[in-house]
Amino acid sequence: MATTITGKLNKQASIFQAGESTGFGVRLGVKYYDRESKTEQWCNYEAVVFAKAPAQIQFYQQALVEGAIIEVTGDKQRIKQFMGANGLNLTIEILDARLGAVFSPQAPLPAQQPTYGQQPVYGQQPTYGRR
């Protein structure tokens, strides 16, 4: 069963070389209300997506920035744990991740509003309801 998470990037994706591909590591936090402790808590997720084509690498570099809202999907997950400054930290790693929607604060807006049945350009913010 696939897992899909949508969240806001609090910092730019980390970029690294992986053979012929370029990897982009993203970390997302999803806030929820814990009824037991009666406080708001965070569930942390991380994923890596890869790109080979120069245009795809350039798109990820421009879109996966602080403030971008992204959708990440993966078929498998695993729990990573490490000791941080405040004790044990748990993160759900989404394996074999792929990006769905990407709404970047730096992406240019489409020149015209899409009509019914027309898809907005991938990576750009839809203009529904804006004038």
Short mmCIF file of N, CA, C and O in Angstrom, two decimals, residues 9-18 22-28 45-51 60-61 63-66 70 72 80 91 93-94 97 99:
data_model
loop_
_atom_site.label_atom_id
_atom_site.label_comp_id
_atom_site.label_asym_id
_atom_site.label_seq_id
_atom_site.Cartn_x
_atom_site.Cartn_y
_atom_site.Cartn_z
N LEU A 9 7.99 22.50 2.74
CA LEU A 9 9.41 22.39 3.01
C LEU A 9 9.85 23.57 3.87
O LEU A 9 9.63 24.73 3.51
N ASN A 10 10.45 23.28 5.02
CA ASN A 10 10.94 24.34 5.88
C ASN A 10 12.34 24.79 5.49
O ASN A 10 12.83 25.80 6.00
N LYS A 11 12.99 24.01 4.63
CA LYS A 11 14.28 24.42 4.07
C LYS A 11 14.45 23.74 2.73
O LYS A 11 13.77 22.77 2.40
N GLN A 12 15.36 24.28 1.94
CA GLN A 12 15.62 23.77 0.60
C GLN A 12 16.06 22.31 0.66
O GLN A 12 16.69 21.87 1.62
N ALA A 13 15.75 21.55 -0.38
CA ALA A 13 16.17 20.15 -0.47
C ALA A 13 17.69 20.06 -0.47
O ALA A 13 18.37 20.92 -1.03
N SER A 14 18.23 19.02 0.16
CA SER A 14 19.67 18.79 0.08
C SER A 14 19.96 18.09 -1.26
O SER A 14 19.21 17.21 -1.68
N ILE A 15 21.01 18.49 -1.90
CA ILE A 15 21.34 18.00 -3.24
C ILE A 15 22.65 17.24 -3.18
O ILE A 15 23.61 17.69 -2.55
N PHE A 16 22.69 16.05 -3.83
CA PHE A 16 23.90 15.24 -3.84
C PHE A 16 23.98 14.44 -5.12
O PHE A 16 22.97 14.22 -5.79
N GLN A 17 25.19 14.02 -5.49
CA GLN A 17 25.41 13.19 -6.67
C GLN A 17 25.26 11.73 -6.28
O GLN A 17 25.74 11.30 -5.23
N ALA A 18 24.61 10.95 -7.14
CA ALA A 18 24.42 9.51 -6.94
C ALA A 18 24.66 8.83 -8.28
O ALA A 18 23.72 8.58 -9.03
N THR A 22 21.23 12.88 -9.95
CA THR A 22 21.32 13.86 -8.88
C THR A 22 20.19 13.56 -7.91
O THR A 22 19.04 13.40 -8.32
N GLY A 23 20.52 13.45 -6.62
CA GLY A 23 19.53 13.17 -5.60
C GLY A 23 19.10 14.44 -4.89
O GLY A 23 19.90 15.37 -4.69
N PHE A 24 17.84 14.49 -4.50
CA PHE A 24 17.27 15.62 -3.77
C PHE A 24 16.59 15.07 -2.52
O PHE A 24 15.59 14.36 -2.62
N GLY A 25 17.16 15.36 -1.36
CA GLY A 25 16.61 14.91 -0.09
C GLY A 25 15.66 15.96 0.48
O GLY A 25 16.03 17.12 0.58
N VAL A 26 14.46 15.54 0.81
CA VAL A 26 13.46 16.46 1.37
C VAL A 26 13.01 15.95 2.73
O VAL A 26 12.98 14.75 2.98
N ARG A 27 12.69 16.90 3.61
CA ARG A 27 12.17 16.58 4.95
C ARG A 27 10.88 17.36 5.14
O ARG A 27 10.84 18.56 4.90
N LEU A 28 9.84 16.64 5.57
CA LEU A 28 8.53 17.24 5.79
C LEU A 28 8.08 16.97 7.22
O LEU A 28 8.38 15.91 7.77
N TYR A 45 8.81 13.23 8.28
CA TYR A 45 8.99 12.37 7.12
C TYR A 45 10.21 12.85 6.35
O TYR A 45 10.53 14.04 6.34
N GLU A 46 10.87 11.90 5.68
CA GLU A 46 11.94 12.28 4.76
C GLU A 46 11.89 11.36 3.56
O GLU A 46 11.38 10.23 3.64
N ALA A 47 12.39 11.86 2.44
CA ALA A 47 12.40 11.10 1.19
C ALA A 47 13.51 11.63 0.30
O ALA A 47 14.00 12.75 0.49
N VAL A 48 13.89 10.81 -0.66
CA VAL A 48 14.87 11.21 -1.67
C VAL A 48 14.28 10.92 -3.03
O VAL A 48 13.73 9.84 -3.26
N VAL A 49 14.34 11.90 -3.92
CA VAL A 49 13.94 11.70 -5.31
C VAL A 49 15.17 11.95 -6.18
O VAL A 49 16.06 12.72 -5.82
N PHE A 50 15.21 11.28 -7.34
CA PHE A 50 16.37 11.36 -8.21
C PHE A 50 15.98 11.90 -9.57
O PHE A 50 14.85 11.72 -10.02
N ALA A 51 16.94 12.56 -10.21
CA ALA A 51 16.74 13.10 -11.55
C ALA A 51 18.00 12.88 -12.36
O ALA A 51 19.11 12.96 -11.83
N TYR A 60 13.83 20.65 -10.31
CA TYR A 60 13.91 20.32 -8.88
C TYR A 60 14.70 21.38 -8.11
O TYR A 60 14.33 21.75 -7.00
N GLN A 61 15.80 21.87 -8.69
CA GLN A 61 16.60 22.90 -8.02
C GLN A 61 15.79 24.16 -7.79
O GLN A 61 15.91 24.81 -6.76
N ALA A 63 12.34 24.33 -7.78
CA ALA A 63 11.05 24.10 -7.13
C ALA A 63 11.16 23.61 -5.68
O ALA A 63 10.30 23.93 -4.87
N LEU A 64 12.19 22.84 -5.37
CA LEU A 64 12.30 22.25 -4.03
C LEU A 64 13.04 23.19 -3.08
O LEU A 64 14.12 22.90 -2.59
N VAL A 65 12.43 24.33 -2.84
CA VAL A 65 13.02 25.39 -2.02
C VAL A 65 12.16 25.60 -0.77
O VAL A 65 11.04 25.10 -0.68
N GLU A 66 12.69 26.35 0.15
CA GLU A 66 11.96 26.67 1.37
C GLU A 66 10.61 27.30 1.03
O GLU A 66 10.52 28.19 0.20
N ILE A 70 4.87 20.26 -1.32
CA ILE A 70 5.08 19.13 -2.21
C ILE A 70 4.27 17.92 -1.74
O ILE A 70 3.91 17.81 -0.57
N VAL A 72 4.64 13.80 -1.78
CA VAL A 72 5.59 12.70 -1.95
C VAL A 72 4.84 11.39 -1.75
O VAL A 72 4.10 11.24 -0.79
N LYS A 80 13.30 5.55 10.90
CA LYS A 80 14.69 5.86 11.23
C LYS A 80 14.70 6.49 12.61
O LYS A 80 13.82 7.29 12.94
N THR A 91 11.83 9.34 12.57
CA THR A 91 11.43 9.86 11.27
C THR A 91 10.93 8.71 10.42
O THR A 91 11.51 7.62 10.44
N GLU A 93 10.81 7.31 6.88
CA GLU A 93 11.46 7.49 5.58
C GLU A 93 10.58 6.85 4.52
O GLU A 93 10.19 5.68 4.64
N ILE A 94 10.24 7.61 3.50
CA ILE A 94 9.44 7.11 2.39
C ILE A 94 10.42 6.59 1.34
O ILE A 94 11.22 7.35 0.80
N ALA A 97 10.71 6.96 -3.40
CA ALA A 97 9.80 8.11 -3.44
C ALA A 97 9.71 8.71 -4.85
O ALA A 97 10.64 8.64 -5.64
N LEU A 99 7.69 12.34 -6.69
CA LEU A 99 6.94 13.57 -6.44
C LEU A 99 5.64 13.56 -7.22
O LEU A 99 5.60 13.12 -8.36
#
